[in-house]
Short mmCIF file of C-alpha atoms and ligand atoms in Angstrom, two decimals:
data_model
loop_
_atom_site.label_atom_id
_atom_site.label_comp_id
_atom_site.label_asym_id
_atom_site.label_seq_id
_atom_site.Cartn_x
_atom_site.Cartn_y
_atom_site.Cartn_z
CA MET D 1 28.91 136.98 129.00
CA LYS D 2 30.39 133.57 128.46
CA ASP D 3 33.75 135.08 127.57
CA ILE D 4 34.09 137.48 130.44
CA VAL D 5 32.96 135.18 133.24
CA PRO D 6 35.82 132.71 133.57
CA ALA D 7 35.13 129.14 134.57
CA LEU D 8 35.53 128.46 138.25
CA SER D 9 39.03 127.26 139.03
CA ALA D 10 39.66 123.82 140.43
CA ILE D 11 40.31 125.43 143.81
CA VAL D 12 36.81 126.81 144.04
CA ARG D 13 35.12 123.79 142.50
CA ASN D 14 36.72 121.21 144.60
CA GLN D 15 38.42 121.09 147.76
CA SER D 16 41.17 119.33 149.46
CA GLN D 17 41.68 116.71 146.79
CA ALA D 18 42.09 119.14 143.91
CA ILE D 19 44.58 121.31 145.79
CA GLN D 20 46.65 118.34 146.84
CA GLU D 21 46.73 117.22 143.21
CA LEU D 22 48.13 120.63 142.21
CA PHE D 23 50.98 120.00 144.62
CA GLN D 24 51.58 116.44 143.48
CA LYS D 25 51.80 117.62 139.90
CA ASN D 26 53.66 120.91 140.26
CA VAL D 27 55.45 121.30 143.59
CA VAL D 28 58.78 119.64 144.38
CA PRO D 29 57.91 116.86 146.84
CA SER D 30 60.61 117.75 149.39
CA TYR D 31 58.15 118.05 152.28
CA GLY D 32 56.14 115.34 153.99
CA ARG D 33 52.88 117.28 154.25
CA PHE D 34 49.89 116.50 156.44
CA ASP D 35 46.60 115.78 154.76
CA ILE D 36 45.16 119.21 155.67
CA VAL D 37 44.48 122.22 153.44
CA LEU D 38 44.32 125.39 155.51
CA THR D 39 42.47 128.42 154.26
CA ARG D 40 42.36 130.99 157.03
CA GLY D 41 43.36 131.81 160.57
CA GLU D 42 42.30 134.15 163.35
CA GLY D 43 44.14 134.51 166.62
CA ALA D 44 44.96 131.09 168.04
CA TYR D 45 42.82 129.23 165.51
CA ALA D 46 43.16 128.07 161.91
CA TRP D 47 40.47 126.59 159.67
CA ASP D 48 40.78 124.03 156.93
CA ILE D 49 39.02 124.03 153.59
CA ASN D 50 36.19 121.91 154.97
CA GLY D 51 35.54 124.43 157.71
CA LYS D 52 37.11 122.37 160.49
CA ARG D 53 38.68 124.50 163.22
CA TYR D 54 42.08 123.77 164.78
CA LEU D 55 43.62 125.29 167.88
CA ASP D 56 47.06 126.18 166.54
CA PHE D 57 49.73 125.08 169.02
CA GLY D 58 52.38 124.94 166.28
CA GLY D 59 52.32 128.59 165.24
CA GLY D 60 53.65 127.81 161.76
CA ILE D 61 56.77 126.34 163.44
CA ALA D 62 57.35 129.02 166.08
CA VAL D 63 56.69 131.87 163.64
CA CYS D 64 53.25 133.36 164.32
CA GLY D 65 54.00 135.07 167.64
CA LEU D 66 50.91 137.27 167.47
CA GLY D 67 48.72 134.44 166.16
CA HIS D 68 46.91 134.60 162.84
CA ALA D 69 45.60 137.72 161.10
CA HIS D 70 46.50 140.11 163.90
CA PRO D 71 44.92 143.45 162.97
CA ALA D 72 48.07 145.41 163.91
CA ILE D 73 50.14 143.37 161.43
CA THR D 74 47.49 143.78 158.75
CA GLN D 75 47.53 147.54 159.33
CA ALA D 76 51.35 147.71 159.26
CA LEU D 77 51.37 145.81 155.95
CA ILE D 78 48.77 148.15 154.47
CA ASP D 79 50.43 151.34 155.68
CA GLN D 80 53.96 150.41 154.64
CA SER D 81 52.86 149.01 151.27
CA ARG D 82 51.28 152.38 150.49
CA THR D 83 54.62 154.15 150.91
CA LEU D 84 57.64 151.93 150.19
CA VAL D 85 57.75 148.14 149.86
CA HIS D 86 61.30 147.66 148.61
CA ILE D 87 64.23 149.86 147.72
CA SER D 88 67.33 147.56 148.04
CA ASN D 89 70.26 148.04 150.35
CA LEU D 90 71.89 150.62 148.10
CA TYR D 91 69.96 153.29 150.00
CA TYR D 92 69.02 154.23 153.56
CA GLN D 93 65.45 153.86 154.85
CA GLU D 94 63.96 154.48 158.24
CA PRO D 95 62.30 151.16 159.22
CA GLN D 96 65.55 149.15 158.93
CA GLY D 97 67.49 151.66 161.03
CA ARG D 98 64.77 151.72 163.70
CA LEU D 99 64.48 147.93 163.85
CA ALA D 100 68.26 147.53 164.10
CA GLU D 101 68.30 150.02 166.99
CA GLN D 102 65.57 148.11 168.84
CA LEU D 103 67.26 144.73 168.40
CA VAL D 104 70.59 146.15 169.61
CA ASN D 105 68.80 147.63 172.64
CA LEU D 106 67.26 144.25 173.42
CA ILE D 107 70.56 142.34 173.13
CA GLY D 108 73.52 144.62 173.80
CA PRO D 109 76.07 146.83 172.04
CA GLY D 110 76.68 145.61 168.50
CA LYS D 111 75.20 145.78 165.00
CA ILE D 112 72.58 143.98 162.92
CA PHE D 113 72.60 142.50 159.41
CA PHE D 114 69.20 141.70 157.91
CA THR D 115 68.33 138.56 155.95
CA ASN D 116 65.16 136.84 154.75
CA SER D 117 65.34 133.60 156.70
CA GLY D 118 67.02 131.76 159.54
CA GLY D 119 69.26 129.70 157.31
CA GLU D 120 70.48 132.86 155.65
CA ALA D 121 71.14 134.48 159.04
CA ASN D 122 73.28 131.48 159.99
CA GLU D 123 75.14 131.75 156.68
CA GLY D 124 76.05 135.27 157.78
CA LEU D 125 77.47 133.93 161.05
CA PHE D 126 79.48 131.37 159.08
CA LYS D 127 80.93 134.11 156.89
CA LEU D 128 81.62 136.27 159.95
CA THR D 129 83.60 133.35 161.41
CA ARG D 130 85.58 132.85 158.19
CA LYS D 131 86.46 136.57 158.14
CA PHE D 132 87.36 136.48 161.84
CA GLY D 133 89.75 133.55 161.54
CA HIS D 134 90.98 134.18 158.04
CA ASP D 135 94.41 135.68 158.64
CA GLU D 136 95.31 132.93 161.10
CA GLY D 137 94.03 130.13 158.90
CA ARG D 138 91.20 129.35 161.34
CA TYR D 139 87.79 128.56 159.86
CA GLU D 140 86.27 125.66 161.74
CA ILE D 141 82.94 125.90 163.62
CA LEU D 142 81.95 123.36 166.26
CA THR D 143 78.20 122.72 166.41
CA ALA D 144 76.10 120.38 168.55
CA GLU D 145 74.76 116.93 167.87
CA ASN D 146 70.99 117.08 167.29
CA SER D 147 71.24 120.76 166.39
CA PHE D 148 69.36 122.32 163.49
CA HIS D 149 70.67 125.33 161.58
CA GLY D 150 68.74 125.38 158.29
CA ARG D 151 68.66 123.79 154.85
CA THR D 152 71.25 125.64 152.77
CA LEU D 153 74.36 123.67 151.89
CA ALA D 154 76.48 125.20 154.67
CA ALA D 155 73.58 125.06 157.14
CA ILE D 156 73.06 121.31 156.62
CA SER D 157 76.80 120.89 157.08
CA ALA D 158 76.46 122.77 160.38
CA THR D 159 73.40 120.76 161.44
CA GLY D 160 74.20 117.84 163.73
CA GLN D 161 71.66 115.43 162.21
CA ALA D 162 72.60 112.82 159.60
CA LYS D 163 69.13 112.83 158.00
CA VAL D 164 69.43 116.37 156.58
CA LYS D 165 72.87 115.69 155.05
CA LYS D 166 72.09 112.36 153.42
CA GLY D 167 72.51 112.43 149.66
CA PHE D 168 74.04 115.92 149.59
CA GLU D 169 77.66 114.99 150.26
CA PRO D 170 80.32 116.29 150.15
CA ALA D 171 79.55 118.61 153.04
CA VAL D 172 80.85 122.17 153.15
CA PRO D 173 84.17 121.88 154.98
CA GLY D 174 84.74 123.38 158.39
CA PHE D 175 82.02 121.93 160.62
CA ARG D 176 82.36 119.30 163.33
CA HIS D 177 79.77 118.18 165.88
CA ILE D 178 80.09 117.89 169.65
CA PRO D 179 77.64 116.44 172.19
CA PHE D 180 75.27 119.15 173.51
CA ASN D 181 75.59 120.32 177.13
CA ASP D 182 79.01 118.62 177.44
CA LEU D 183 81.67 121.21 178.22
CA ALA D 184 84.56 118.75 178.45
CA ALA D 185 83.72 117.42 174.98
CA ALA D 186 83.74 120.97 173.58
CA ARG D 187 87.18 121.64 175.03
CA ALA D 188 88.52 118.33 173.75
CA ALA D 189 87.22 118.95 170.22
CA ILE D 190 89.05 122.25 169.64
CA SER D 191 91.71 122.07 166.92
CA PRO D 192 94.19 124.73 165.75
CA ALA D 193 91.69 125.55 162.98
CA THR D 194 88.68 126.07 165.28
CA ALA D 195 87.37 129.64 165.22
CA ALA D 196 83.86 129.39 166.70
CA ILE D 197 81.27 127.36 168.58
CA LEU D 198 77.63 127.62 167.49
CA ILE D 199 74.73 126.32 169.59
CA GLU D 200 71.00 126.82 170.05
CA GLY D 201 69.95 128.12 173.47
CA ILE D 202 67.11 125.61 173.32
CA GLN D 203 67.46 122.93 170.67
CA GLY D 204 64.22 122.98 168.69
CA GLU D 205 64.22 120.37 165.95
CA GLY D 206 66.43 118.26 168.22
CA GLY D 207 63.58 117.76 170.72
CA VAL D 208 63.27 120.94 172.83
CA THR D 209 66.41 120.64 174.95
CA PRO D 210 67.59 123.78 176.79
CA ALA D 211 71.28 124.44 177.32
CA THR D 212 72.27 124.31 180.98
CA PRO D 213 73.52 127.52 182.67
CA GLU D 214 76.88 125.83 183.37
CA TYR D 215 77.25 124.96 179.70
CA LEU D 216 76.58 128.53 178.55
CA LEU D 217 78.93 130.10 181.09
CA GLY D 218 81.55 127.42 180.46
CA LEU D 219 81.44 127.89 176.68
CA ARG D 220 81.87 131.64 177.15
CA GLU D 221 85.00 131.05 179.25
CA LEU D 222 86.33 128.49 176.81
CA CYS D 223 85.81 130.78 173.82
CA ASP D 224 87.52 133.66 175.63
CA GLU D 225 90.44 131.45 176.56
CA LYS D 226 90.89 130.13 173.01
CA ARG D 227 89.99 133.41 171.30
CA MET D 228 86.99 131.89 169.54
CA LEU D 229 83.57 133.31 168.70
CA LEU D 230 80.58 132.05 170.68
CA LEU D 231 77.60 132.03 168.33
CA MET D 232 73.98 131.33 169.18
CA ASP D 233 71.24 130.23 166.80
CA SER D 234 68.14 131.91 168.26
CA VAL D 235 66.00 131.42 165.18
CA GLN D 236 63.46 129.26 167.00
CA CYS D 237 64.04 129.87 170.72
CA GLY D 238 64.54 133.65 170.44
CA HIS D 239 62.24 136.65 170.19
CA PHE D 240 60.68 136.26 173.65
CA ARG D 241 59.48 132.70 173.12
CA SER D 242 61.34 131.52 176.23
CA GLY D 243 59.93 134.37 178.33
CA LYS D 244 62.96 136.63 177.74
CA PHE D 245 64.08 138.17 174.46
CA GLN D 246 66.88 135.62 174.21
CA SER D 247 66.63 132.09 175.65
CA PHE D 248 70.10 132.44 177.22
CA GLN D 249 68.76 135.43 179.17
CA ARG D 250 66.00 133.20 180.54
CA ILE D 251 68.29 130.24 181.23
CA LEU D 252 70.77 132.47 183.08
CA GLU D 253 68.13 134.40 185.06
CA GLY D 254 69.30 134.58 188.69
CA VAL D 255 72.44 132.55 187.95
CA PRO D 256 75.58 134.17 189.43
CA GLY D 257 77.62 135.69 186.60
CA GLY D 258 74.68 135.24 184.23
CA GLU D 259 73.93 138.93 183.76
CA LYS D 260 77.40 139.46 182.24
CA PHE D 261 77.03 136.65 179.70
CA SER D 262 76.93 137.54 176.04
CA PRO D 263 77.60 135.57 172.89
CA ASP D 264 79.50 137.20 169.99
CA GLY D 265 76.86 136.58 167.35
CA ILE D 266 73.15 135.69 167.33
CA SER D 267 70.97 134.58 164.42
CA MET D 268 67.24 135.34 164.42
CA ALA D 269 64.20 134.80 162.18
CA LYS D 270 60.86 132.98 162.70
CA ALA D 271 58.87 135.08 165.25
CA LEU D 272 60.84 138.23 164.30
CA GLY D 273 58.50 138.70 161.33
CA GLY D 274 55.47 136.81 162.62
CA GLY D 275 55.00 135.23 159.19
CA PHE D 276 56.45 137.94 156.99
CA PRO D 277 59.86 136.61 155.91
CA ILE D 278 62.70 138.34 157.75
CA GLY D 279 65.83 137.16 159.50
CA ALA D 280 68.77 138.92 161.07
CA PHE D 281 72.02 138.42 162.86
CA TRP D 282 73.51 140.50 165.63
CA VAL D 283 77.26 140.89 165.99
CA ARG D 284 78.86 142.03 169.21
CA GLU D 285 80.45 145.46 169.13
CA GLN D 286 84.09 144.40 168.94
CA TYR D 287 83.42 142.31 165.79
CA ALA D 288 80.62 144.43 164.33
CA ASP D 289 82.71 145.92 161.52
CA LEU D 290 84.35 142.66 160.36
CA LEU D 291 81.87 142.36 157.50
CA SER D 292 82.92 145.57 155.77
CA ALA D 293 81.39 147.29 152.71
CA GLY D 294 81.05 144.87 149.81
CA SER D 295 81.72 141.73 151.87
CA HIS D 296 78.15 140.52 152.36
CA GLY D 297 74.73 141.37 151.00
CA SER D 298 71.10 140.56 150.31
CA THR D 299 68.76 142.17 147.80
CA TYR D 300 65.67 141.91 149.98
CA GLY D 301 67.21 141.73 153.46
CA GLY D 302 65.64 144.25 155.82
CA SER D 303 63.18 145.67 153.31
CA PRO D 304 61.00 148.54 154.56
CA MET D 305 58.01 146.20 154.45
CA ALA D 306 59.62 143.42 156.51
CA CYS D 307 61.07 145.87 159.03
CA ALA D 308 57.77 147.74 159.45
CA VAL D 309 56.08 144.45 160.34
CA ALA D 310 58.86 143.44 162.75
CA LEU D 311 58.72 146.86 164.43
CA LYS D 312 54.96 146.55 164.85
CA ILE D 313 55.35 143.11 166.41
CA LEU D 314 57.82 144.46 168.98
CA GLU D 315 55.39 147.28 169.75
CA VAL D 316 52.47 144.90 170.28
CA ILE D 317 54.59 142.60 172.47
CA ARG D 318 55.44 145.60 174.65
CA GLU D 319 52.00 147.20 174.74
CA GLU D 320 50.06 144.00 175.34
CA LYS D 321 52.58 142.82 177.95
CA LEU D 322 53.02 139.56 176.10
CA VAL D 323 56.26 138.58 177.84
CA GLU D 324 54.28 138.21 181.06
CA ASN D 325 51.67 136.23 179.17
CA ILE D 326 54.34 133.92 177.71
CA ARG D 327 55.68 133.22 181.19
CA GLU D 328 52.25 132.72 182.78
CA VAL D 329 50.54 130.70 180.07
CA GLY D 330 53.77 128.82 179.31
CA GLY D 331 54.20 127.97 182.98
CA TYR D 332 50.59 126.79 183.18
CA LEU D 333 50.96 124.60 180.07
CA LYS D 334 54.20 123.05 181.27
CA SER D 335 52.77 122.20 184.69
CA GLU D 336 49.64 120.74 183.09
CA PHE D 337 51.75 118.59 180.75
CA GLN D 338 53.78 117.46 183.75
CA ARG D 339 50.53 116.52 185.46
CA LEU D 340 49.62 114.44 182.39
CA ALA D 341 53.08 112.81 182.45
CA GLY D 342 52.43 111.83 186.07
CA LYS D 343 48.96 110.50 185.29
CA TYR D 344 49.90 108.71 182.04
CA PRO D 345 53.56 107.64 182.43
CA LYS D 346 53.15 104.98 179.73
CA VAL D 347 52.39 107.71 177.17
CA ILE D 348 54.43 110.75 178.25
CA SER D 349 57.96 110.18 179.52
CA GLN D 350 59.16 113.77 179.98
CA VAL D 351 58.21 117.43 179.53
CA ARG D 352 60.89 120.04 178.74
CA GLY D 353 61.13 123.66 177.71
CA LEU D 354 60.76 127.29 178.72
CA GLY D 355 57.98 129.80 178.14
CA LEU D 356 55.96 128.90 175.05
CA MET D 357 58.50 126.43 173.69
CA ILE D 358 57.59 123.11 175.24
CA GLY D 359 58.43 119.56 174.24
CA ILE D 360 56.33 116.59 175.26
CA GLU D 361 58.42 113.46 174.97
CA LEU D 362 56.44 110.32 174.31
CA ALA D 363 57.23 106.98 175.93
CA GLU D 364 59.58 104.73 173.95
CA LYS D 365 56.98 102.14 173.02
CA ILE D 366 53.29 102.96 173.07
CA PRO D 367 51.28 99.77 172.30
CA ALA D 368 48.53 101.73 170.47
CA PHE D 369 51.17 102.91 167.96
CA ALA D 370 52.82 99.52 167.44
CA ALA D 371 50.82 98.55 164.35
CA SER D 372 52.04 101.46 162.21
CA ASP D 373 55.59 102.06 160.97
CA LYS D 374 55.08 105.84 161.34
CA SER D 375 57.00 107.46 164.21
CA HIS D 376 55.27 107.95 167.55
CA SER D 377 55.42 111.74 167.18
CA LEU D 378 53.79 111.62 163.75
CA GLN D 379 51.01 109.30 164.90
CA PHE D 380 50.37 111.47 167.94
CA VAL D 381 50.20 114.65 165.84
CA ASN D 382 47.75 112.94 163.48
CA LEU D 383 45.50 112.17 166.46
CA LEU D 384 45.78 115.80 167.59
CA HIS D 385 44.65 116.88 164.13
CA GLU D 386 41.60 114.64 164.40
CA ALA D 387 40.88 116.18 167.80
CA GLY D 388 41.20 119.73 166.42
CA MET D 389 44.73 120.84 167.23
CA LEU D 390 47.88 121.64 165.22
CA ALA D 391 51.24 120.82 166.85
CA ILE D 392 54.67 120.04 165.45
CA PRO D 393 56.54 116.73 165.68
CA SER D 394 60.20 117.02 166.64
CA GLY D 395 62.18 113.92 165.77
CA THR D 396 60.47 110.58 166.34
CA GLN D 397 59.41 110.96 170.00
CA VAL D 398 58.71 114.61 170.81
CA ILE D 399 55.66 116.85 170.24
CA ARG D 400 56.51 120.54 170.08
CA ILE D 401 54.15 123.13 171.53
CA LEU D 402 54.89 126.57 170.01
CA PRO D 403 51.72 128.67 170.37
CA ALA D 404 51.22 132.38 169.81
CA PHE D 405 52.54 134.70 172.53
CA ASN D 406 49.03 136.11 173.04
CA LEU D 407 47.44 132.72 173.71
CA ARG D 408 44.64 133.26 176.21
CA PRO D 409 44.32 131.21 179.41
CA ALA D 410 41.02 129.73 178.19
CA GLU D 411 42.65 128.68 174.91
CA ALA D 412 45.55 127.12 176.79
CA ALA D 413 43.06 125.17 178.93
CA GLU D 414 41.24 124.02 175.80
CA GLY D 415 44.60 122.83 174.41
CA VAL D 416 45.32 120.83 177.56
CA ARG D 417 41.89 119.18 177.27
CA ILE D 418 42.52 118.22 173.64
CA ILE D 419 45.96 116.80 174.39
CA GLU D 420 44.64 114.92 177.43
CA SER D 421 41.84 113.40 175.34
CA VAL D 422 44.42 112.01 172.91
CA VAL D 423 46.74 110.81 175.67
CA ALA D 424 43.85 109.07 177.47
CA LYS D 425 42.73 107.43 174.24
CA ILE D 426 46.10 105.74 173.62
CA SER D 427 46.98 105.07 177.24
CA PRO D 428 47.43 101.30 177.76
C1 PLP I 501 63.92 127.08 161.51
C2 PLP I 501 65.34 127.12 161.96
C3 PLP I 501 66.40 127.51 161.11
C4 PLP I 501 66.19 127.75 159.64
O1 PLP I 501 65.38 128.85 159.41
P1 PLP I 501 64.75 129.06 157.93
O2 PLP I 501 64.04 130.35 158.04
O3 PLP I 501 63.89 127.88 157.65
O4 PLP I 501 65.92 129.12 156.99
C5 PLP I 501 67.66 127.62 161.64
N1 PLP I 501 67.89 127.36 162.94
C6 PLP I 501 66.92 126.99 163.79
C7 PLP I 501 67.24 126.74 165.22
C8 PLP I 501 65.62 126.83 163.33
O5 PLP I 501 64.66 126.41 164.16
#
């Protein structure tokens, strides 16, 4: 008996401490992790190893659109894994073709390339741009200050934040940054080598800042005039999070000329797979064959498994009318946060965002946070954890609210109560 009953592993024997030690010893310390070990989730909630429940308003950084452990995703994983998990892109398979068709229908005429992550989707847009400008010697991409485009070497070069580049110089050539929502600055920055402009419809890591309708329409005109590609990074703000499939569709709703707007390329990931790794980029019809056979690839990209999950997510979003829910619950949350900003102006300075992508900007100097050298956003998120909520800091001043698309009104109200309890506690 002794031989066949193995000793309990450290994970079972002890708890938080033992697991954190495994990380300290064996995992590259590139992340600043919170002092929480999560073990399971269900719907809008996640539980830690001590059994404490958290209302998850972070959604795994805008990923878990259907919440945790959605039975339809579980079933899709089971069904597809019984037939075909992976086959490579040397062959055809149905789920990838069907998913590509649905994404094209949601965006507009064009084609899709599948990846495994957002950074990899952006890499595809960078290569598309190089191909596009190659024969004219154009290669440069203008991106926005405070943008975020991923952690690969080219993606950190594209990202308009010094902190992600530090220590990794020299940068990949061909990226320059322009102030966001400033059309004149974009025009002034164009050089003979410029081939594209890449922006997020709503800057995520940069503090939840939506592009203005004038900026989007103006960039489209500018790119047409200068024969440049207009590229949008929809990794975080896309996939219905704003209340439309694409955030630019939401921003331009009802704006004259807005219905005709289209970028030339769009990167996607995060909520596309709801937690199963998948990314993609869409290329507008006239450029859709630029990346010809042999010019780009990915072993795993668009695997039957990943595509089956993504297809199921689209089906659930349609059948459960989650776009309406995103708009209703998102609108409720935003107005409640604005109410809190009015009631506690010394804690909350501004509320921004669309749908279920909301940023709560904290006041510059909150006396209750003065004693610690940790950023305001980090200290606030730590207090939310204590109060039973997960949310994501964005920069030093902003708290990001990125809940599941199927968040119920009662759960949203519970979230407002938790946030208000923390705000009231630190209010001077
Ligand atoms: C998360 C994110 C990325 C990077 O996606 P990964 O899947 O982490 O590579 C790129 N762009 C934006 C806007 C993001 O929010």
